[in-house]
Coordinates of C-alpha atoms and ligand atoms in Angstrom, one line a residue:
X2 CA -16.5 43.4 42.9
X3 CA -19.9 43.0 40.6
X4 CA -19.6 46.6 40.5
X5 CA -15.9 46.9 39.0
X6 CA -17.0 44.3 36.6
X7 CA -20.3 46.6 35.3
X8 CA -18.0 49.9 35.5
X9 CA -15.1 48.5 33.3
X10 CA -17.9 46.4 30.9
X11 CA -19.4 50.2 30.4
X12 CA -16.1 51.7 30.3
X13 CA -15.3 49.4 27.4
X14 CA -18.3 49.6 25.9
X15 CA -18.1 53.3 25.6
X16 CA -14.3 52.8 24.3
X17 CA -15.7 50.3 21.5
X18 CA -18.8 52.6 21.0
X19 CA -16.7 55.9 20.3
X20 CA -14.5 53.4 18.0
X21 CA -17.3 52.1 16.3
X22 CA -18.1 55.4 15.4
X23 CA -14.8 56.3 14.2
X24 CA -14.3 53.1 12.5
X25 CA -16.0 51.9 9.4
X26 CA -17.9 48.4 10.5
X27 CA -15.6 45.5 9.6
X28 CA -18.3 43.9 7.8
X29 CA -19.0 44.8 4.2
X30 CA -22.4 44.9 2.9
X31 CA -22.8 41.2 0.8
X32 CA -21.5 39.8 3.9
X33 CA -24.0 37.9 6.3
X34 CA -22.8 37.4 10.0
X35 CA -23.9 33.8 11.9
X36 CA -23.2 34.2 16.0
X37 CA -22.7 31.2 17.3
X38 CA -24.0 30.8 21.1
X39 CA -23.7 28.1 23.5
X40 CA -23.5 27.7 27.3
X41 CA -20.4 25.3 27.4
X42 CA -16.6 26.0 26.5
X43 CA -15.9 26.3 22.6
X44 CA -12.2 25.1 24.2
X45 CA -13.8 21.9 25.0
X46 CA -13.3 18.9 22.2
X47 CA -17.5 18.6 22.1
X48 CA -18.0 22.0 21.5
X49 CA -15.2 23.1 18.9
X50 CA -16.3 20.2 16.8
X51 CA -19.8 21.7 16.6
X52 CA -18.3 24.8 16.2
X53 CA -16.1 23.7 13.1
X54 CA -19.3 21.7 11.9
X55 CA -20.8 25.3 11.1
X56 CA -17.9 27.0 9.8
X57 CA -17.5 24.0 7.2
X58 CA -21.4 24.3 6.2
X59 CA -20.7 27.8 5.7
X60 CA -17.5 27.4 3.9
X61 CA -19.5 24.9 1.9
X62 CA -22.4 27.5 0.4
X63 CA -19.9 29.6 -1.0
X64 CA -22.4 31.9 -2.6
X65 CA -22.7 34.1 0.7
X66 CA -19.5 34.9 2.1
X67 CA -20.2 34.8 5.7
X68 CA -18.8 35.7 9.1
X69 CA -18.9 33.4 12.3
X70 CA -19.0 35.1 15.8
X71 CA -19.1 32.4 18.7
X72 CA -19.8 33.7 22.4
X73 CA -19.9 31.3 25.0
X74 CA -22.4 31.9 27.9
X75 CA -20.6 30.2 30.7
X76 CA -23.8 30.5 32.9
X77 CA -23.2 27.0 34.3
X78 CA -20.0 28.3 35.8
X79 CA -21.4 31.8 36.6
X80 CA -25.2 31.4 37.6
X81 CA -27.5 34.4 38.9
X82 CA -29.1 37.5 37.4
X83 CA -26.1 40.1 37.8
X84 CA -23.8 37.9 35.7
X85 CA -26.5 37.7 33.5
X86 CA -27.7 41.2 33.2
X87 CA -23.9 42.3 33.1
X88 CA -23.9 39.5 30.2
X89 CA -26.5 41.2 28.6
X90 CA -25.0 44.8 28.5
X91 CA -21.7 43.2 27.6
X92 CA -23.3 41.4 24.3
X93 CA -24.9 44.8 23.3
X94 CA -22.1 46.5 23.4
X95 CA -19.7 44.3 21.5
X96 CA -22.7 44.0 18.9
X97 CA -23.5 47.2 18.4
X98 CA -21.8 47.5 15.5
X99 CA -21.7 44.3 13.8
X100 CA -25.1 43.2 13.3
X101 CA -26.3 39.8 13.6
X102 CA -28.0 37.9 10.8
X103 CA -28.9 34.9 12.3
X104 CA -27.8 33.2 15.7
X105 CA -27.4 29.5 15.9
X106 CA -27.8 28.4 19.7
X107 CA -26.4 25.2 20.9
X108 CA -27.7 23.4 23.5
X109 CA -30.6 24.1 26.2
X110 CA -29.3 26.8 28.7
X111 CA -28.3 29.0 25.3
X112 CA -32.1 28.7 24.1
X113 CA -33.1 29.5 27.8
X114 CA -30.9 32.7 28.1
X115 CA -32.5 33.8 24.4
X116 CA -36.1 32.9 25.1
X117 CA -35.3 35.4 28.2
X118 CA -32.9 38.0 26.8
X119 CA -33.0 37.7 23.2
X120 CA -35.4 40.6 22.8
X121 CA -33.1 42.9 24.3
X122 CA -29.6 42.0 22.4
X123 CA -30.4 41.0 18.6
X124 CA -34.6 41.5 18.6
X125 CA -34.6 41.1 14.4
X126 CA -32.3 37.9 14.3
X127 CA -33.7 35.0 13.4
X128 CA -32.8 31.6 15.3
X129 CA -31.8 28.1 14.7
X130 CA -31.7 25.8 17.6
X131 CA -28.7 22.8 17.5
X132 CA -28.1 20.1 20.2
X133 CA -31.4 20.1 22.2
X134 CA -33.5 16.8 22.8
X135 CA -37.0 16.9 21.1
X136 CA -38.9 17.4 24.2
X137 CA -41.8 19.4 24.9
X138 CA -40.1 21.3 27.6
X139 CA -37.1 22.1 24.9
X140 CA -40.1 22.8 22.6
X141 CA -41.5 25.5 24.7
X142 CA -38.3 27.5 24.5
X143 CA -38.3 28.7 20.9
X144 CA -39.2 32.0 20.2
X145 CA -41.6 32.7 17.4
X146 CA -39.7 32.7 13.7
X147 CA -37.0 30.4 14.9
X148 CA -36.4 26.4 13.6
X149 CA -34.4 23.6 15.0
X150 CA -32.6 20.6 14.3
X151 CA -32.4 18.0 17.5
X152 CA -29.9 15.8 18.2
X153 CA -30.6 12.9 21.2
X154 CA -29.2 9.6 22.3
X155 CA -32.6 7.5 23.4
X156 CA -32.7 5.6 26.7
X157 CA -33.7 2.4 24.5
X158 CA -30.5 3.4 22.6
X159 CA -28.4 3.6 25.6
X160 CA -29.7 0.4 26.9
X161 CA -28.9 -1.5 23.5
X162 CA -25.5 -0.6 23.8
X163 CA -25.3 -1.6 27.2
X164 CA -26.5 -4.9 26.7
X165 CA -24.4 -5.3 23.7
X166 CA -21.5 -5.0 25.6
X167 CA -22.7 -6.8 28.9
X168 CA -25.2 -9.5 27.2
X169 CA -26.7 -10.7 30.8
X170 CA -26.9 -7.2 31.8
X171 CA -29.0 -6.8 34.9
X172 CA -28.2 -3.3 36.4
X173 CA -26.8 0.2 35.2
X174 CA -24.6 3.1 37.5
X175 CA -24.8 6.4 35.9
X176 CA -22.4 8.5 36.4
X177 CA -22.0 12.1 35.0
X178 CA -23.8 15.4 36.6
X179 CA -25.8 15.6 33.5
X180 CA -27.9 13.3 34.5
X181 CA -29.3 15.7 36.9
X182 CA -30.4 18.1 34.2
X183 CA -34.3 17.7 34.4
X184 CA -34.7 18.9 31.0
X185 CA -32.1 16.2 28.8
X186 CA -32.4 13.7 31.1
X187 CA -35.3 14.1 33.4
X188 CA -37.7 11.2 31.7
X189 CA -35.0 8.6 31.7
X190 CA -35.1 6.8 35.0
X191 CA -38.4 5.9 33.9
X192 CA -38.0 5.1 30.3
X193 CA -35.6 3.0 31.5
X194 CA -37.6 1.0 33.7
X195 CA -40.2 0.7 31.2
X196 CA -37.5 -0.5 28.8
X197 CA -35.9 -2.8 31.2
X198 CA -38.5 -3.6 33.8
X199 CA -36.2 -4.7 37.0
X200 CA -33.4 -3.3 35.9
X201 CA -31.3 -2.3 38.8
X202 CA -30.0 1.7 38.7
X203 CA -27.4 2.8 40.9
X204 CA -27.4 6.7 40.8
X205 CA -23.7 8.1 41.2
X206 CA -24.9 11.4 39.0
X207 CA -24.0 14.8 41.1
X208 CA -21.6 12.6 43.8
X209 CA -17.8 14.3 44.1
X210 CA -15.6 12.7 41.6
X211 CA -13.5 11.2 44.7
X212 CA -16.2 8.8 45.8
X213 CA -17.2 8.2 42.2
X214 CA -14.0 6.5 41.6
X215 CA -14.3 4.5 45.2
X216 CA -17.5 3.4 44.0
X217 CA -17.0 2.5 40.2
X218 CA -13.8 -0.1 41.5
X219 CA -16.8 -2.6 43.2
X220 CA -19.4 -2.2 41.0
X221 CA -21.8 -5.9 40.7
X222 CA -20.6 -8.0 37.5
X223 CA -23.3 -7.8 35.6
X224 CA -23.6 -4.0 35.6
X225 CA -22.3 -1.3 33.0
X226 CA -21.6 2.2 33.5
X227 CA -23.5 4.6 31.8
X228 CA -21.9 8.5 31.2
X229 CA -23.3 11.8 30.9
X230 CA -21.2 14.7 30.4
X231 CA -19.7 15.7 34.3
X232 CA -18.8 19.1 33.9
X233 CA -19.1 19.7 38.2
X234 CA -19.0 17.3 41.2
X235 CA -21.2 17.6 44.2
X236 CA -18.2 19.8 46.0
X237 CA -18.6 22.5 43.1
X238 CA -15.2 21.5 41.2
X239 CA -15.2 21.9 37.5
X240 CA -14.1 19.6 34.6
X241 CA -13.3 18.8 31.1
X242 CA -16.0 16.0 30.7
X243 CA -13.5 13.6 28.9
X244 CA -10.7 14.5 31.8
X245 CA -13.3 13.6 34.6
X246 CA -14.2 10.2 32.7
X247 CA -10.7 9.4 32.2
X248 CA -10.7 9.5 36.1
X249 CA -13.4 7.3 36.1
X250 CA -12.5 5.0 33.8
X251 CA -8.9 4.2 36.0
X252 CA -11.1 2.9 38.8
X253 CA -13.9 1.6 37.0
X254 CA -14.3 -3.0 37.3
X255 CA -17.2 -2.5 34.7
X256 CA -17.3 -1.0 30.6
X257 CA -18.6 2.3 30.6
X258 CA -21.2 3.0 27.8
X259 CA -20.4 6.8 25.9
X260 CA -22.9 9.1 24.3
X261 CA -20.4 11.2 22.9
X262 CA -18.2 11.1 19.8
X263 CA -15.4 13.2 21.7
X264 CA -14.8 10.6 24.8
X265 CA -14.1 7.6 22.2
X266 CA -10.7 6.1 22.1
X267 CA -10.1 7.6 25.8
X268 CA -12.3 6.1 28.3
X269 CA -15.9 3.9 27.2
X270 CA -16.0 1.0 24.9
X271 CA -18.7 2.9 23.1
X272 CA -22.7 3.3 22.5
X273 CA -24.8 5.1 20.3
X274 CA -22.8 8.2 20.3
X275 CA -23.7 11.9 19.3
X276 CA -21.3 13.2 16.4
X277 CA -20.8 16.4 17.3
X278 CA -19.2 18.0 13.7
X279 CA -22.5 16.5 12.3
X280 CA -25.0 18.2 14.7
X281 CA -22.8 21.9 13.8
X282 CA -22.8 20.8 10.0
X283 CA -27.0 20.2 10.4
X284 CA -27.2 23.4 12.1
X285 CA -24.9 25.4 10.1
X286 CA -26.8 23.9 6.8
X287 CA -30.3 25.1 8.4
X288 CA -28.4 28.1 9.2
X289 CA -27.5 29.1 5.7
X290 CA -31.0 28.0 3.9
X291 CA -32.3 31.1 6.3
X292 CA -29.4 33.2 5.3
X293 CA -30.5 32.4 1.8
X294 CA -33.5 33.9 2.0
X295 CA -36.0 30.8 3.5
X296 CA -38.1 31.8 6.0
X297 CA -37.2 29.9 9.7
X298 CA -41.2 29.6 10.1
X299 CA -41.4 27.5 6.7
X300 CA -39.2 24.8 8.3
X301 CA -40.4 22.8 10.9
X302 CA -38.1 21.5 13.7
X303 CA -36.7 18.2 12.6
X304 CA -34.6 15.1 14.0
X305 CA -30.6 15.2 12.8
X306 CA -28.7 12.5 11.9
X307 CA -26.4 13.2 14.4
X308 CA -25.9 9.6 16.5
X309 CA -24.4 6.2 15.5
X310 CA -23.8 3.3 17.0
X311 CA -19.5 3.4 17.5
X312 CA -17.2 1.0 19.4
X313 CA -13.8 1.1 20.2
X314 CA -12.3 -2.2 18.9
X315 CA -9.7 -2.1 22.1
X316 CA -12.3 -2.0 25.1
X317 CA -14.6 -4.5 22.7
X318 CA -11.4 -7.1 23.3
X319 CA -10.7 -5.6 27.3
X320 CA -14.5 -6.7 27.8
X321 CA -14.7 -9.5 25.7
X322 CA -17.6 -8.3 23.5
X323 CA -18.2 -10.3 20.4
X324 CA -18.7 -8.0 17.8
X325 CA -21.8 -9.9 16.1
X326 CA -23.7 -8.9 18.7
X327 CA -23.5 -4.9 18.1
X328 CA -26.0 -2.8 17.2
X329 CA -26.5 -3.0 13.0
X330 CA -24.5 -0.7 11.3
X331 CA -22.1 -0.4 14.3
X332 CA -18.6 1.1 13.3
X333 CA -15.5 0.1 15.3
X334 CA -13.1 1.8 15.7
X335 CA -9.0 2.0 16.6
X336 CA -9.1 -1.7 15.1
X337 CA -5.3 -2.7 15.0
X338 CA -4.8 -4.6 11.7
X339 CA -4.5 -8.1 11.5
X340 CA -1.3 -9.5 10.2
X341 CA -3.0 -10.3 7.1
X342 CA -4.2 -6.5 6.7
X343 CA -0.7 -5.2 8.2
X344 CA 1.4 -7.0 6.2
X345 CA -0.8 -7.6 3.2
X346 CA 1.7 -5.9 0.3
X347 CA 4.6 -7.7 2.0
X348 CA 2.8 -11.2 2.2
X349 CA 1.4 -10.7 -1.6
X350 CA 4.8 -10.0 -2.7
X351 CA 6.7 -12.7 -0.8
X352 CA 4.0 -14.9 -2.3
X353 CA 4.3 -13.6 -5.8
X354 CA 8.2 -14.4 -5.8
X355 CA 7.5 -17.6 -4.3
X356 CA 5.0 -18.6 -7.1
X357 CA 7.3 -16.9 -9.8
X358 CA 10.3 -19.0 -8.0
X359 CA 8.3 -22.1 -8.2
X360 CA 7.1 -22.0 -11.5
X361 CA 10.6 -21.0 -13.0
X362 CA 11.8 -24.4 -10.6
X363 CA 8.7 -26.2 -11.9
X364 CA 9.9 -25.2 -15.5
X365 CA 13.6 -26.2 -15.0
X366 CA 12.5 -29.5 -13.3
X367 CA 10.7 -30.2 -17.0
X368 CA 13.2 -28.8 -19.1
X369 CA 15.7 -30.8 -17.2
X370 CA 13.3 -34.3 -17.3
X371 CA 12.4 -33.1 -21.0
X372 CA 16.4 -32.7 -21.5
X373 CA 17.1 -36.3 -19.8
X374 CA 14.1 -37.8 -22.2
X375 CA 15.9 -36.4 -25.1
X376 CA 19.4 -37.4 -23.9
X377 CA 18.1 -41.3 -23.4
X378 CA 16.4 -41.3 -26.9
X379 CA 19.5 -39.7 -28.7
X380 CA 21.6 -42.6 -27.0
X381 CA 19.2 -44.5 -28.0
X382 CA 19.0 -43.4 -31.6
X383 CA 22.7 -43.6 -31.4
X384 CA 23.3 -46.5 -30.2
X385 CA 21.1 -48.0 -33.2
X386 CA 22.7 -46.1 -35.8
X387 CA 26.1 -47.5 -34.2
X388 CA 24.9 -50.9 -35.0
X389 CA 23.5 -50.5 -38.5
X390 CA 27.2 -48.5 -39.0
X391 CA 28.7 -51.7 -37.6
X392 CA 26.4 -54.0 -39.6
X393 CA 27.4 -52.2 -42.6
X394 CA 31.1 -52.7 -41.7
X395 CA 30.7 -56.4 -41.1
X396 CA 29.1 -56.2 -44.6
X397 CA 32.3 -54.4 -45.8
X398 CA 34.4 -57.1 -44.2
X399 CA 32.0 -60.0 -44.5
X400 CA 34.5 -61.2 -47.8
X401 CA 37.6 -60.8 -45.5
X402 CA 35.7 -62.5 -42.6
X403 CA 34.7 -65.5 -45.0
X404 CA 38.4 -65.8 -46.3
X405 CA 39.9 -65.6 -43.0
X406 CA 37.7 -68.1 -41.5
X407 CA 38.1 -70.3 -44.7
X408 CA 42.0 -70.2 -44.2
X409 CA 41.9 -72.3 -40.8
X410 CA 39.2 -74.6 -41.8
X411 CA 40.8 -75.7 -45.0
X412 CA 44.0 -76.0 -42.9
X413 CA 41.6 -78.4 -40.9
X414 CA 40.2 -80.1 -43.7
X415 CA 43.8 -80.7 -44.9
X416 CA 45.0 -82.4 -41.6
X417 CA 41.8 -84.2 -41.4
X418 CA 42.5 -86.2 -44.6
X419 CA 46.2 -86.4 -44.0
X420 CA 45.4 -88.1 -40.6
X421 CA 42.9 -90.8 -42.6
X422 CA 45.5 -91.5 -44.6
X423 CA 47.9 -92.1 -42.0
X424 CA 45.6 -94.3 -40.1
X425 CA 45.1 -96.4 -43.0
X426 CA 48.8 -97.3 -42.9
X427 CA 49.7 -100.8 -41.2
X428 CA 51.6 -98.7 -38.3
X429 CA 50.1 -95.1 -37.8
X430 CA 52.2 -93.2 -36.4
X431 CA 50.8 -92.0 -33.6
X432 CA 53.3 -89.2 -32.8
X433 CA 52.2 -87.7 -36.3
X434 CA 48.4 -88.1 -35.6
X435 CA 49.1 -86.2 -32.9
X436 CA 51.2 -83.5 -34.4
X437 CA 47.9 -83.4 -36.8
X438 CA 45.3 -82.9 -34.0
X439 CA 47.0 -80.5 -32.1
X440 CA 47.0 -78.3 -35.5
X441 CA 43.6 -79.3 -36.1
X442 CA 42.9 -77.9 -32.6
X443 CA 45.2 -74.8 -33.2
X444 CA 43.0 -74.1 -36.6
X445 CA 39.4 -74.7 -34.8
X446 CA 40.4 -72.3 -32.4
X447 CA 41.6 -69.7 -34.6
X448 CA 38.5 -70.2 -36.6
X449 CA 36.5 -69.5 -33.0
X450 CA 38.3 -66.5 -32.5
X451 CA 37.2 -65.5 -35.4
X452 CA 33.5 -66.2 -34.9
X453 CA 33.7 -64.9 -31.1
X454 CA 35.1 -61.3 -32.5
X455 CA 32.6 -61.0 -35.2
X456 CA 29.8 -61.8 -33.1
X457 CA 30.8 -59.7 -30.0
X458 CA 31.3 -57.1 -32.5
X459 CA 28.2 -57.1 -34.4
X460 CA 25.9 -57.7 -31.2
X461 CA 23.6 -55.0 -30.0
X462 CA 25.2 -54.2 -26.5
X463 CA 23.4 -51.8 -24.0
X464 CA 25.2 -48.5 -23.5
X465 CA 27.4 -48.5 -20.5
X466 CA 30.4 -46.8 -19.6
X467 CA 33.3 -48.3 -17.7
X468 CA 36.9 -47.0 -17.1
X469 CA 39.2 -48.3 -20.4
X470 CA 42.8 -48.4 -21.0
X471 CA 42.6 -46.6 -24.3
X472 CA 46.1 -48.3 -25.5
X473 CA 44.3 -51.6 -25.1
X474 CA 41.0 -50.4 -26.9
X475 CA 42.9 -48.8 -30.0
X476 CA 45.5 -52.2 -30.0
X477 CA 42.0 -54.4 -30.1
X478 CA 40.7 -52.7 -32.9
X479 CA 43.7 -52.5 -34.9
X480 CA 43.9 -56.8 -34.4
X481 CA 40.7 -56.9 -35.4
X482 CA 40.9 -54.8 -38.5
X483 CA 44.4 -56.8 -39.2
X484 CA 42.3 -59.4 -41.6
X485 CA 40.6 -56.5 -43.2
X486 CA 44.2 -54.8 -43.9
X487 CA 45.8 -57.9 -44.9
X488 CA 43.0 -58.5 -47.9
X489 CA 44.1 -54.6 -49.1
X490 CA 47.6 -55.7 -48.3
X491 CA 47.7 -52.3 -45.8
X492 CA 50.2 -52.1 -43.3
X493 CA 48.9 -51.2 -39.8
X494 CA 51.1 -50.1 -37.0
X495 CA 50.2 -48.7 -33.7
X496 CA 52.5 -46.2 -31.9
X497 CA 51.0 -46.6 -28.3
X498 CA 52.0 -43.8 -25.7
X499 CA 54.0 -45.4 -22.7
X500 CA 51.6 -43.9 -20.5
X501 CA 48.6 -45.4 -19.1
X502 CA 45.9 -43.3 -20.3
X503 CA 41.8 -44.4 -18.7
X504 CA 39.1 -43.3 -20.5
X505 CA 35.1 -43.7 -19.1
X506 CA 33.5 -44.8 -22.1
X507 CA 31.3 -47.2 -23.9
X508 CA 34.0 -50.1 -24.8
X509 CA 31.8 -51.2 -28.1
X510 CA 31.1 -47.4 -29.1
X511 CA 34.7 -46.3 -28.7
X512 CA 36.2 -48.9 -30.7
X513 CA 33.2 -48.3 -33.3
X514 CA 34.6 -45.0 -33.4
X515 CA 38.3 -45.9 -34.3
X516 CA 37.3 -49.3 -36.6
X517 CA 35.4 -46.4 -38.3
X518 CA 38.6 -43.9 -39.0
X519 CA 41.0 -46.9 -39.6
X520 CA 38.0 -48.5 -42.0
X521 CA 38.2 -44.9 -43.8
X522 CA 42.2 -45.0 -43.6
X523 CA 42.4 -48.4 -45.1
X524 CA 40.2 -47.3 -48.2
X525 CA 42.1 -44.2 -48.6
X526 CA 45.5 -46.3 -49.3
X527 CA 43.6 -49.6 -50.7
X528 CA 44.5 -48.6 -54.2
X529 CA 47.7 -46.5 -53.5
X530 CA 51.2 -47.9 -54.4
X531 CA 52.7 -50.2 -51.5
X532 CA 55.0 -47.4 -49.5
X533 CA 51.6 -45.5 -49.1
X534 CA 49.9 -48.6 -47.8
X535 CA 50.5 -47.6 -44.0
X536 CA 48.0 -47.0 -41.5
X537 CA 49.2 -45.7 -38.0
X538 CA 47.0 -45.4 -34.7
X539 CA 48.5 -42.9 -32.4
X540 CA 47.9 -42.4 -28.4
X541 CA 49.1 -39.8 -26.5
X542 CA 48.0 -37.6 -23.6
X543 CA 48.0 -33.8 -24.4
X544 CA 46.4 -30.9 -22.3
X545 CA 45.1 -33.3 -20.0
X546 CA 43.2 -35.1 -22.4
X547 CA 43.6 -38.5 -24.1
X548 CA 44.8 -38.4 -27.7
X549 CA 44.4 -41.0 -30.5
X550 CA 45.2 -39.9 -33.9
X551 CA 44.4 -42.5 -37.1
X552 CA 47.3 -41.3 -40.1
X553 CA 47.5 -42.3 -43.5
X554 CA 49.4 -41.9 -46.2
X555 CA 46.8 -41.4 -48.5
X556 CA 45.3 -38.2 -51.1
X557 CA 44.2 -36.3 -47.8
X558 CA 41.0 -34.2 -47.7
X559 CA 40.1 -31.5 -49.7
X560 CA 40.7 -28.6 -47.2
X561 CA 37.4 -26.5 -47.8
X562 CA 35.5 -30.1 -46.7
X563 CA 37.7 -31.1 -43.7
X564 CA 34.6 -29.8 -41.3
X565 CA 31.6 -30.8 -43.8
X566 CA 33.0 -34.9 -44.2
X567 CA 31.4 -35.1 -40.3
X568 CA 27.9 -34.1 -41.7
X569 CA 25.4 -36.9 -42.2
X570 CA 25.3 -38.5 -45.7
X571 CA 28.8 -36.4 -47.0
X572 CA 30.5 -38.8 -49.2
X573 CA 32.9 -38.7 -51.8
X574 CA 33.0 -42.5 -52.5
X575 CA 30.3 -44.1 -54.7
X576 CA 29.4 -46.9 -52.4
X577 CA 29.4 -44.9 -49.6
X578 CA 26.6 -43.8 -46.9
X579 CA 28.3 -41.0 -45.6
X580 CA 27.2 -41.8 -42.0
X581 CA 31.0 -43.1 -40.7
X582 CA 32.0 -39.9 -39.6
X583 CA 29.0 -38.5 -38.5
X584 CA 28.2 -41.5 -36.5
X585 CA 32.1 -41.4 -35.1
X586 CA 31.3 -37.6 -34.5
X587 CA 28.3 -38.1 -32.5
X588 CA 30.1 -41.0 -30.4
X589 CA 32.6 -38.9 -29.2
X590 CA 30.7 -35.7 -28.3
X591 CA 28.8 -38.1 -26.2
X592 CA 31.8 -39.0 -24.3
X593 CA 32.6 -35.4 -24.0
X594 CA 35.6 -35.6 -26.2
X595 CA 35.8 -33.7 -29.4
X596 CA 36.9 -35.1 -33.0
X597 CA 38.4 -33.2 -36.3
X598 CA 40.3 -33.8 -39.0
X599 CA 43.7 -32.7 -40.6
X600 CA 46.1 -33.1 -43.6
X601 CA 49.4 -33.9 -42.6
X602 CA 52.5 -32.2 -44.0
X603 CA 53.7 -35.2 -45.0
X604 CA 50.5 -36.0 -47.0
X605 CA 47.8 -38.0 -45.7
X606 CA 44.9 -37.3 -43.8
X607 CA 45.0 -37.5 -40.0
X608 CA 41.9 -37.6 -38.0
X609 CA 42.4 -37.0 -33.9
X610 CA 40.2 -37.7 -31.4
X611 CA 40.4 -36.0 -27.9
X612 CA 38.3 -37.4 -24.7
X613 CA 38.3 -36.4 -21.1
X614 CA 40.4 -38.3 -18.9
X615 CA 38.8 -41.2 -16.5
X616 CA 40.8 -39.3 -13.6
X617 CA 42.0 -36.1 -14.7
X618 CA 46.0 -35.8 -13.9
X619 CA 47.2 -32.9 -12.6
Ligands
ADP722 P1 32.1 -42.9 -46.5 O1 33.1 -43.4 -46.1 O2 30.7 -43.7 -46.6 O3 31.7 -41.7 -47.7 P2 32.4 -41.7 -44.1 O4 31.7 -40.6 -43.2 O5 33.0 -42.9 -43.3 O6 31.5 -42.0 -45.3 O7 33.2 -40.6 -44.6 C1 32.7 -39.1 -45.2 C2 33.6 -39.1 -46.7 O8 34.8 -38.3 -45.9 C3 34.5 -39.7 -46.9 O9 33.1 -40.0 -48.4 C4 35.4 -39.3 -47.9 O10 35.5 -38.5 -48.6 C5 36.2 -38.7 -46.3 N1 37.5 -39.5 -45.8 C6 36.6 -39.6 -44.8 N2 38.1 -40.6 -44.5 C7 39.2 -40.3 -45.1 C8 40.5 -40.3 -45.3 N3 41.0 -41.3 -44.2 N4 41.3 -40.0 -46.0 C9 40.4 -38.9 -47.3 N5 39.3 -38.8 -47.3 C10 38.4 -39.3 -46.1

């Protein structure tokens, strides 16, 4: 069988040699080539990330056009001198016409292979060793004219991670066949013992996977599983390390501490993890420096910065690990965003909307309060103005009132004198005395009525809106002003609606408004001939509104002034104050009504007031 493979390889090599002779080499003169040599499979995530890192480093150095070749030696799965021999032949043939400018060797097995066989295949190519631990044994593998970048997770780091996850750690369980590799992990057990004396070590490395799965299900409570890559088990079955570890994790009753970035997210809690892409980049950067002209002998092997404490947030939750216990500088991945992180913008926008709304509500409430205050103040002022207006009216009416009072008082005096005379007669007629006394009482009552009316008119009453009978209100005002009308010999008449019209109003203010209109009307006709000295007060219902109209037969209002007359201090009278109509309008509008003036077609001014009904009629 081996013979057949060798013959086939030889044939392929011959074919390549012939073709190579025929065809020009693909590599152009200015181009450099890197060969990445590693023992494991490039298709496994760890090694493919290393390869990607080398490629990135080559790309970053744009000055040198670089072609990268990759070879998986696969010596772990195919051990033995025959295979190795055939492999050398194969590589020699394959690269016969592909000059290799530098070799990047990944892992210890590859370093070993190069130590033994490089001279046969690529005698002149410099080497950069990557992904090797810094141990005397590994350094001994390095050929002359080479350099290296080390990568290693130290036992102390592994135990630090294990104690962060299990603070009361008393034992560790080793899983994975790489623990058996003397070059990589040879000193670990001793180092563990030195770092943590008394630490119990359960060694399951090299055990068949089935057994490992059984054992990890019942591990002691204060232990942690420490893993190295599992490529094959004691029965010679080969695995992809991440897949093997996932199967172990299915059964494990203890947290698993891992050592590679590529195991995170599937099985392990985390730990100090090798970062394969960084390992590749670091090795690649060294290779590019050498391709750029530096001598490898001048670059001493150096430790890379390719290990970082990284943990899986979900696993930390699962094993109740306090993040505060993690090693300093730890990165926590797969963190599920908190409600706040998840809905940050939505929450912010909603809060913003609520805030704006609250502000708007606040502003509106303030506006409302200010408006309410303003209304109260306006009402106050209006009631004060109305009071002043009434005082002024009373002043105007004082002569009339005095005259009106003097009549019953004079009658009382005459009657009293008459009674005295009757009483001085020898036989006073008690019937006459009784009549006189009843006249005196009637006149006194009349005088008292006048006083009561004047007092009620002048008093500063509190604003109070009640339901009023419109007909009665108009009649009251007309009755009160009848004395004034008599003085000026003006006829007052009312034309009241037959309907029961009710409005909600302040009685004193509404009376005041009507009274102002009637007083103006009296003044408008006072000096006119008798047939024009008449005033009519009407009540009616129009368009679901209560209506009051005061019409006179005076000279009317100049058409351009029909609105101006309602402005404060507008007057055409020498003794006028010009506030009567303005107060009247303020009162009516404060009651939700309207006032306007017009000239009647038959002559004279008509003032109309419309007010909302107390109960709107349908
Ligand atoms: P004043 O009576 O002190 O002038 P008002 O505000 O009561 O103040 O009236 C303003 C003006 O409106 C009067 O000066 C007058 O020119 C006009 N006016 C009011 N009522 C009538 C009316 N019935 N006929 C004609 N003009 C009127």
